[in-house]
Coordinates of C-alpha atoms and ligand atoms in Angstrom, one line a residue:
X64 CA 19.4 -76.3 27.9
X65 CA 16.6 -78.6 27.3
X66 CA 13.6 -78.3 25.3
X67 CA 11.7 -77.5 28.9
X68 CA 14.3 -74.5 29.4
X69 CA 13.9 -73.5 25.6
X70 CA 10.1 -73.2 25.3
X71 CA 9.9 -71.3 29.0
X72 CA 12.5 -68.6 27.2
X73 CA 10.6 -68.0 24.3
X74 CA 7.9 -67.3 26.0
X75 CA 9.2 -64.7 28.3
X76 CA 11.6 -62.9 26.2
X77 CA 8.6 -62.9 23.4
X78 CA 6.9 -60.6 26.4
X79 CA 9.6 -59.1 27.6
X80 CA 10.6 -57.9 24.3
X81 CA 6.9 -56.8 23.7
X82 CA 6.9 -54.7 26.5
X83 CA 10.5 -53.5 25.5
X84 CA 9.6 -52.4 22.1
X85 CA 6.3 -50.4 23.6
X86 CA 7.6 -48.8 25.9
X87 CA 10.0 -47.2 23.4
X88 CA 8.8 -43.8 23.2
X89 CA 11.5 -42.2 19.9
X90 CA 12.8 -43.9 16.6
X91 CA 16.0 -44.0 18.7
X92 CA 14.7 -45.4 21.3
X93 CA 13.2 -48.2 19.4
X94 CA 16.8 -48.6 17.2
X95 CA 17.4 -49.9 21.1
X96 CA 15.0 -52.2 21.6
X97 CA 15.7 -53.7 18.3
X98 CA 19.4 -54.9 19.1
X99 CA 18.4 -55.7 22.8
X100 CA 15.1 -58.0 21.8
X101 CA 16.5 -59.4 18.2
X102 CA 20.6 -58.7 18.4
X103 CA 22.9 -61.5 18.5
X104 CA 23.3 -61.0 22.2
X105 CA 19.4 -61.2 22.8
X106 CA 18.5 -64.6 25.0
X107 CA 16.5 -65.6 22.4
X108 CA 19.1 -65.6 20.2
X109 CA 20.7 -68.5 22.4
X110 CA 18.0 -70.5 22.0
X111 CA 18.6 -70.6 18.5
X112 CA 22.1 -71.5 18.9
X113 CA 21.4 -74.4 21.5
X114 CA 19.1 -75.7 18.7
X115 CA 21.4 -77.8 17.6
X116 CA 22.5 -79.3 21.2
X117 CA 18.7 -80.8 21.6
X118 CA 17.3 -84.1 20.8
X119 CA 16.0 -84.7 17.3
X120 CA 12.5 -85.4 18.2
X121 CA 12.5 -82.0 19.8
X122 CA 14.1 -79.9 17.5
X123 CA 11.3 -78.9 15.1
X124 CA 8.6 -78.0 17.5
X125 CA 11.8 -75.5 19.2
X126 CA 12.7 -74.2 16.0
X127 CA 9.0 -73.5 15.0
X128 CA 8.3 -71.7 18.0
X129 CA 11.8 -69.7 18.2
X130 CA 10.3 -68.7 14.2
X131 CA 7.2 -67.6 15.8
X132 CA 8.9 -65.8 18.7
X133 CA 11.3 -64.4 15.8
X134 CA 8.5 -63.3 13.7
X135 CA 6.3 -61.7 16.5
X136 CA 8.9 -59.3 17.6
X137 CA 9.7 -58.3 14.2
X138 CA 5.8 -57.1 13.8
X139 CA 5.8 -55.5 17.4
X140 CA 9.1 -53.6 16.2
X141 CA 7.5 -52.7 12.8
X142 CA 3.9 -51.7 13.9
X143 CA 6.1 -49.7 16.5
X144 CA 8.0 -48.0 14.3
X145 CA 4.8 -47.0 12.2
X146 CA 3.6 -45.6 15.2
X147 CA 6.8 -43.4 16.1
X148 CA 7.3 -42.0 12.7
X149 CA 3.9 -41.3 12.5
X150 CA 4.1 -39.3 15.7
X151 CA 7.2 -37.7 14.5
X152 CA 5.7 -36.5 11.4
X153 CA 3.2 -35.0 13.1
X154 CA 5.2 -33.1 15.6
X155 CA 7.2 -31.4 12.2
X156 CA 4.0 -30.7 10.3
X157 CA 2.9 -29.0 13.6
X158 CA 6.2 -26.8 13.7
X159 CA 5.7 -26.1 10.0
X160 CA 2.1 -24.8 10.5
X161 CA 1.3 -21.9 9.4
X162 CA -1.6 -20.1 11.2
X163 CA -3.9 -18.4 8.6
X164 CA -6.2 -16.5 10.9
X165 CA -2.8 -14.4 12.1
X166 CA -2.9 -10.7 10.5
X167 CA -0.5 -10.3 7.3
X168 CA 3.0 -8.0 7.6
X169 CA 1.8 -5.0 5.3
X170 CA 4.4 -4.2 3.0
X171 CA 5.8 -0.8 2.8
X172 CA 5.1 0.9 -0.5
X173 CA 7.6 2.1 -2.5
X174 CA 7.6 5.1 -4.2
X175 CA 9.2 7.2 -7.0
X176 CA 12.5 9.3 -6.7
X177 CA 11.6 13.1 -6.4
X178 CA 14.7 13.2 -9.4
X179 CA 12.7 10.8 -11.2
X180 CA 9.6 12.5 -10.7
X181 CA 10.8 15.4 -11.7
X182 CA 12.8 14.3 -14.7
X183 CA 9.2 12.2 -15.9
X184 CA 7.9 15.4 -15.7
X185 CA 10.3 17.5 -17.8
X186 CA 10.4 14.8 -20.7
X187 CA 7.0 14.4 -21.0
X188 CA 6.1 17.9 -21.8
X189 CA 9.0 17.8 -24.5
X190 CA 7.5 14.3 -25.7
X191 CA 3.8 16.5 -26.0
X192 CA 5.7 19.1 -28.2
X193 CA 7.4 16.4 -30.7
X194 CA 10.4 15.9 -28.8
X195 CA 12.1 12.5 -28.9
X196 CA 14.3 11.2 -26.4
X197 CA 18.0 10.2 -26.8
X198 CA 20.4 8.8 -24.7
X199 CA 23.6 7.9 -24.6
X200 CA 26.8 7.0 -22.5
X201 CA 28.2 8.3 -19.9
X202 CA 31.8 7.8 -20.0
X203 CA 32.6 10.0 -23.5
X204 CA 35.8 10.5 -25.5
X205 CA 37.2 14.2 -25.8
X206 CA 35.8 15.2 -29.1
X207 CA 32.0 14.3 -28.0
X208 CA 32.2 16.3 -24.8
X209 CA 34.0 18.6 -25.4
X210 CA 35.9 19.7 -29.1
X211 CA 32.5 19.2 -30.9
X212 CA 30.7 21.4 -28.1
X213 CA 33.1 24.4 -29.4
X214 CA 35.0 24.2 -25.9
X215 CA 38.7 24.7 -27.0
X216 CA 41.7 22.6 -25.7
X217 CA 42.2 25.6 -22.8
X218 CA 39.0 26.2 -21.5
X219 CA 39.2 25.8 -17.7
X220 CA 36.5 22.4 -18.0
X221 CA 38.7 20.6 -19.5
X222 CA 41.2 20.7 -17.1
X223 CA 41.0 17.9 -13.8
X224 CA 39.7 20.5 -12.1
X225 CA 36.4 20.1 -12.9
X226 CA 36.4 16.7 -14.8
X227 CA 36.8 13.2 -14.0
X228 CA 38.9 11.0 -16.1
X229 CA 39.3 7.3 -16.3
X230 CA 42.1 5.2 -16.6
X231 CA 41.9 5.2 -20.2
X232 CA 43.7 8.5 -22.6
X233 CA 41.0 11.0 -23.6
X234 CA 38.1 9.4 -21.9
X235 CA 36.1 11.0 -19.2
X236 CA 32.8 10.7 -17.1
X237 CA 30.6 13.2 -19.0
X238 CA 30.6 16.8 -17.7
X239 CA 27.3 17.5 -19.6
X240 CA 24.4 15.6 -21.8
X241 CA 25.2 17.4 -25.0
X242 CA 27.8 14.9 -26.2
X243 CA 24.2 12.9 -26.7
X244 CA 22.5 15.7 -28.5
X245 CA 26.1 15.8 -30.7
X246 CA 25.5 12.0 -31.8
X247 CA 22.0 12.9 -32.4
X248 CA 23.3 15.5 -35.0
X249 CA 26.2 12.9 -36.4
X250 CA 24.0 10.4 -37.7
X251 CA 20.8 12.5 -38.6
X252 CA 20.2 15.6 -40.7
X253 CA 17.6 17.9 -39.7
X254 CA 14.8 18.4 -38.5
X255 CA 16.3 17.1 -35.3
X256 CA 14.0 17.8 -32.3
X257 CA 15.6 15.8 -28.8
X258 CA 15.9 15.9 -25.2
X259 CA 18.6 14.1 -23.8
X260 CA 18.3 13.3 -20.1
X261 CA 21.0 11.5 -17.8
X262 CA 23.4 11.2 -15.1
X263 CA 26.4 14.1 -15.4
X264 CA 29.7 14.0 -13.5
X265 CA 31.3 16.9 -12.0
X266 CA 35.1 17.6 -9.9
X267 CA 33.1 18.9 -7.3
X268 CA 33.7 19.6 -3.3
X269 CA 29.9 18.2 -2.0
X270 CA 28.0 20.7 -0.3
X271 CA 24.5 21.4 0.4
X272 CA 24.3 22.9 -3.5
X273 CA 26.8 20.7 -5.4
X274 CA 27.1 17.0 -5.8
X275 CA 29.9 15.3 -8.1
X276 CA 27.3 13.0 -9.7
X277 CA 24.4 14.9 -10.6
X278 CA 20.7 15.0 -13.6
X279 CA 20.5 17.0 -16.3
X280 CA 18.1 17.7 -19.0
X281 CA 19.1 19.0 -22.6
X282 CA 17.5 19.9 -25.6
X283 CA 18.0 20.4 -29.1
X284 CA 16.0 22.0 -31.8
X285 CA 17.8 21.7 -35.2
X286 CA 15.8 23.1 -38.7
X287 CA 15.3 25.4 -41.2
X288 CA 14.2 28.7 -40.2
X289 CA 14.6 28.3 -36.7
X290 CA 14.9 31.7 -34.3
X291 CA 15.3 33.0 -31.3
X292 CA 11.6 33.1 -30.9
X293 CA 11.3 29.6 -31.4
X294 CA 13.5 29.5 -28.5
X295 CA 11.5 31.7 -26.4
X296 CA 8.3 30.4 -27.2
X297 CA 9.2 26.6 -26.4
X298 CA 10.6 27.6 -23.1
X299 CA 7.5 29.2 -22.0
X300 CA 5.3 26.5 -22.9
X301 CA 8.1 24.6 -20.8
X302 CA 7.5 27.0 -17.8
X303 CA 3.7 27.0 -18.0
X304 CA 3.4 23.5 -17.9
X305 CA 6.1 22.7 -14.8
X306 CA 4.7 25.7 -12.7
X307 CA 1.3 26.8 -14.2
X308 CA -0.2 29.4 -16.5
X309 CA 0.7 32.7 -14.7
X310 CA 4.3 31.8 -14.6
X311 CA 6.9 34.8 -17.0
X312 CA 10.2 33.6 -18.6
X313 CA 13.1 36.0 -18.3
X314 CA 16.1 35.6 -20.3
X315 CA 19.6 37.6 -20.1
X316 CA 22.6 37.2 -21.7
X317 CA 24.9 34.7 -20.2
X318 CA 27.9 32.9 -22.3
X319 CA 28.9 29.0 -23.4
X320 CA 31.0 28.2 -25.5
X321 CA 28.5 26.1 -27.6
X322 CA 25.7 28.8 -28.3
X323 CA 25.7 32.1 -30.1
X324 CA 23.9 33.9 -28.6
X325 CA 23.6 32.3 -25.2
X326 CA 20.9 33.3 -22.4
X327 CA 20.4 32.5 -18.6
X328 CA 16.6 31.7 -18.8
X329 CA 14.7 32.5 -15.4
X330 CA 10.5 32.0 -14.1
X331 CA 8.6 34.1 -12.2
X332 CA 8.6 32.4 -8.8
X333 CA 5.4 30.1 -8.3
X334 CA 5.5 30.8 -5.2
X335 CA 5.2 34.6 -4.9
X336 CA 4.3 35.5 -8.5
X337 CA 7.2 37.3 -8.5
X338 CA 7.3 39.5 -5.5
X339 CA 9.5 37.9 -3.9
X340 CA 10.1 35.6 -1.5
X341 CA 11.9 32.6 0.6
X342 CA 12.0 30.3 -2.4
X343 CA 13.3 32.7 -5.0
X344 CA 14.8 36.0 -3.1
X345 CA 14.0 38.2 -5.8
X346 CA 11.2 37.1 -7.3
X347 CA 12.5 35.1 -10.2
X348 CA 14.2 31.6 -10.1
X349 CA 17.2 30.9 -12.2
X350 CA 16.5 27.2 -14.0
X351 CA 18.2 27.3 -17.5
X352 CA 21.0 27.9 -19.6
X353 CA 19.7 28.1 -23.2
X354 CA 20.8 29.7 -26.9
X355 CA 21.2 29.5 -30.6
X356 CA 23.5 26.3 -31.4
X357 CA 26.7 27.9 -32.4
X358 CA 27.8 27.6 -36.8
X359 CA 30.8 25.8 -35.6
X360 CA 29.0 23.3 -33.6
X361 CA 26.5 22.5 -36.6
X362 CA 29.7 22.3 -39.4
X363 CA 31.5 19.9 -36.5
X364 CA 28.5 17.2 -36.8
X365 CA 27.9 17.5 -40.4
X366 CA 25.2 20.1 -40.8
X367 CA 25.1 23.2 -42.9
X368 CA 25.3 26.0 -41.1
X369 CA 24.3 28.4 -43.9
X370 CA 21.1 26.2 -43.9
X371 CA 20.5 25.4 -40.9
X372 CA 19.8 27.2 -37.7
X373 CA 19.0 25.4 -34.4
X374 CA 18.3 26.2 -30.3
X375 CA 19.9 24.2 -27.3
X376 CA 19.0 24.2 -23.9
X377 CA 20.4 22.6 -20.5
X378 CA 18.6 22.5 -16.9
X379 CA 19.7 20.7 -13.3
X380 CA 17.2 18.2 -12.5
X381 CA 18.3 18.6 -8.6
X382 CA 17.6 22.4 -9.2
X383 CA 14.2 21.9 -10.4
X384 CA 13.6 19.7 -7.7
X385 CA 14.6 22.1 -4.7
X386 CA 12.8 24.6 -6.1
X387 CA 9.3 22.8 -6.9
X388 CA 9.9 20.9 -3.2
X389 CA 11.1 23.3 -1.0
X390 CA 14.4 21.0 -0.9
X391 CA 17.1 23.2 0.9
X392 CA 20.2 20.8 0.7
X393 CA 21.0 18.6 -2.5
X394 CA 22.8 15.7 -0.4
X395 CA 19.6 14.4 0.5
X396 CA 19.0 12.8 -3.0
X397 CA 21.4 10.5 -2.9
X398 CA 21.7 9.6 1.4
X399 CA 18.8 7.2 0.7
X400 CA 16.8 8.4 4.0
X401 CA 13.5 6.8 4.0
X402 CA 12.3 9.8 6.2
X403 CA 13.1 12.0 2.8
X404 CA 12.3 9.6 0.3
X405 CA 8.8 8.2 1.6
X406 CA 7.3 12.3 1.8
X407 CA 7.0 11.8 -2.0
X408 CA 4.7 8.5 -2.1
X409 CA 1.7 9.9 -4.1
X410 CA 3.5 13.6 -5.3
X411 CA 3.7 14.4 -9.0
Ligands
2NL197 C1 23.3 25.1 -18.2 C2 23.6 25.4 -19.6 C3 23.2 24.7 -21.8 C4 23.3 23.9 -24.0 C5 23.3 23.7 -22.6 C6 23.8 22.7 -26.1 C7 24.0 21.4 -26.7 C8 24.4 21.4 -27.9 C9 24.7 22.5 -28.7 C10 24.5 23.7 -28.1 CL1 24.6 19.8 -28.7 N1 24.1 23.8 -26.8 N2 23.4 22.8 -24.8 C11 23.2 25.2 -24.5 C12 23.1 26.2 -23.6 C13 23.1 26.0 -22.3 O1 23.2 24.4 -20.5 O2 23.6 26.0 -17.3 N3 22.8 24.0 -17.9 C14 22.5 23.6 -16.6

């Protein structure tokens, strides 16, 4: 190679490698180009080694120019590469984009539990009378849930039958939310005015009117001077407030083990008056077990039954729900169907 050969190779692999590099239309592409026009393969890399072949006089006007030739394909590759990655950041903004004038997804509202709806309900016209609420947890020892509550080693709840036990000796899931209302009474003297709300487990085959996890409400009225009026009297204010002013309270005599006397309270249906009808049958729906809190009961927690007199009372949530809803099987309070459970946006 002479210097002839040397200068006529520069100059057209300087615009063959232009054209190279332009016509590289991706970053990869371009990666290409790169080794092709500037690798040490490229022809104009073999000028650069034939430098040292050529006569003196012409060797610093070749190695100027194979610089220049060096240096111009450098820019072209990195105005190039500008160009591509500008173009490539484009093309992922424009996949990113987000179109504002498209219409939004509407979420679906939510809406309340009709156990929770119900429950609210309850509470709050116990809170309006004075009533404080308590709660408490639901896997109870023996004594709390049952001993205490006056129900004796062979009474037919505390056998498996209709308990659960865990794995642990004389612990259970609570059959009832009394052992709450028992705690209440263990580390407070009266006047002792609670309701005690919660989740309650039961042995139970499920059915359309039994589940084995299931809401209850109790109360508990402890003082001095306390009747069975006092009784009567809150559970009609109870009555009036859940199903209106015309409703009448019933009570006959029923028996648990924990009150003396006990009572089965009962409303005039709300929807017949009390005629009866599809809701109630005979004209009067069964919603409570209530009655004085027995001396034994009081002496077990501490309080002076010779002193103190008190009223307890206990009422299914799910009941109260069927009833006030027209609900006609309990299982669909805990399936989760939306078709159930969205009917109830907006109720009270
Ligand atoms: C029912 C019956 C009732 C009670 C619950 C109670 C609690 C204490 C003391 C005395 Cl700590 N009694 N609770 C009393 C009578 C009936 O519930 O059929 N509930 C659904």
């Amino acid at each position: 190679m002479d210097a002839g050969d040397a200068r006529r190779i520069l100059d057209e692999e300087t615009e063959r490698g232009r054209a190279r590099i332009a016509a590289a239309s991706s970053l990869e592409e371009l990666e290409d180009a790169k080794v092709a026009v500037l690798g040490r393969k490229a022809p104009i890399a073999s000028v650069q080694s034939s430098l040292g072949a050529l006569p003196v006089s012409d060797k610093p006007e070749i190695g100027k120019l194979a610089n220049q030739a060096f240096t111009a394909l450098r820019e072209a590759l990195d105005a190039r590469r500008r160009e591509l990655e500008t173009v490539a950041e484009g093309a992922l903004a424009q996949a990113d984009a987000v179109d504002v004038t498209l219409p939004g997804r509407r979420p679906r509202p939510g809406s309340r539990h009709p156990l929770t709806l119900v429950e609210d309900r309850i509470v709050d016209v116990f809170t309006r009378m004075g009533y404080r609420v308590v709660e408490g947890p639901e896997i109870e020892d023996d004594w709390h849930n049952f001993e205490a509550l006056n129900i004796p080693a062979d009474h037919p709840a505390r056998t498996m039958k209709d308990s659960l036990y865990v794995d642990v000796p004389g612990m259970l899931l609570r059959t009832e939310t009394s052992a709450v209302q028992i705690r209440t009474m263990q580390a407070q003297q009266p006047p002792i005015a609670v309701v005690a709300p919660g989740r309650v487990y039961r042995r139970e085959a499920v059915d359309a009117t039994h589940l084995s996890v299931f809401h209850q409400v109790e109360g508990l009225a402890v003082d001095e001077g306390i009747s069975f009026a006092d009784l009567r009297g809150t559970l009609e204010a109870f009555a009036r407030e859940l199903f209106g002013e015309r409703v009448r309270v019933r009570l006959s005599p029923d028996y648990f083990p924990f009150v003396e006397p006990g009572c089965q309270v009962a409303v005039s249906c709300f929807v017949c008056d009390g005629a009866g009808c599809r809701v109630c049958g005979n004209g009067w729906l069964e919603l409570l077990g209530a009655g004085m809190v027995h001396p034994k009961v009081l002496e077990n927690c501490g309080i002076d039954p010779e002193r103190y007199t008190g009223f307890a009372f206990g009422l299914g949530i799910e009941r109260v729900a069927m009833v006030r809803y027209g609900i006609g099987d309990m299982r669909l309070f805990v399936e989760g169907d939306v078709r159930f459970l969205e009917q109830f946006q907006g109720a009270a």
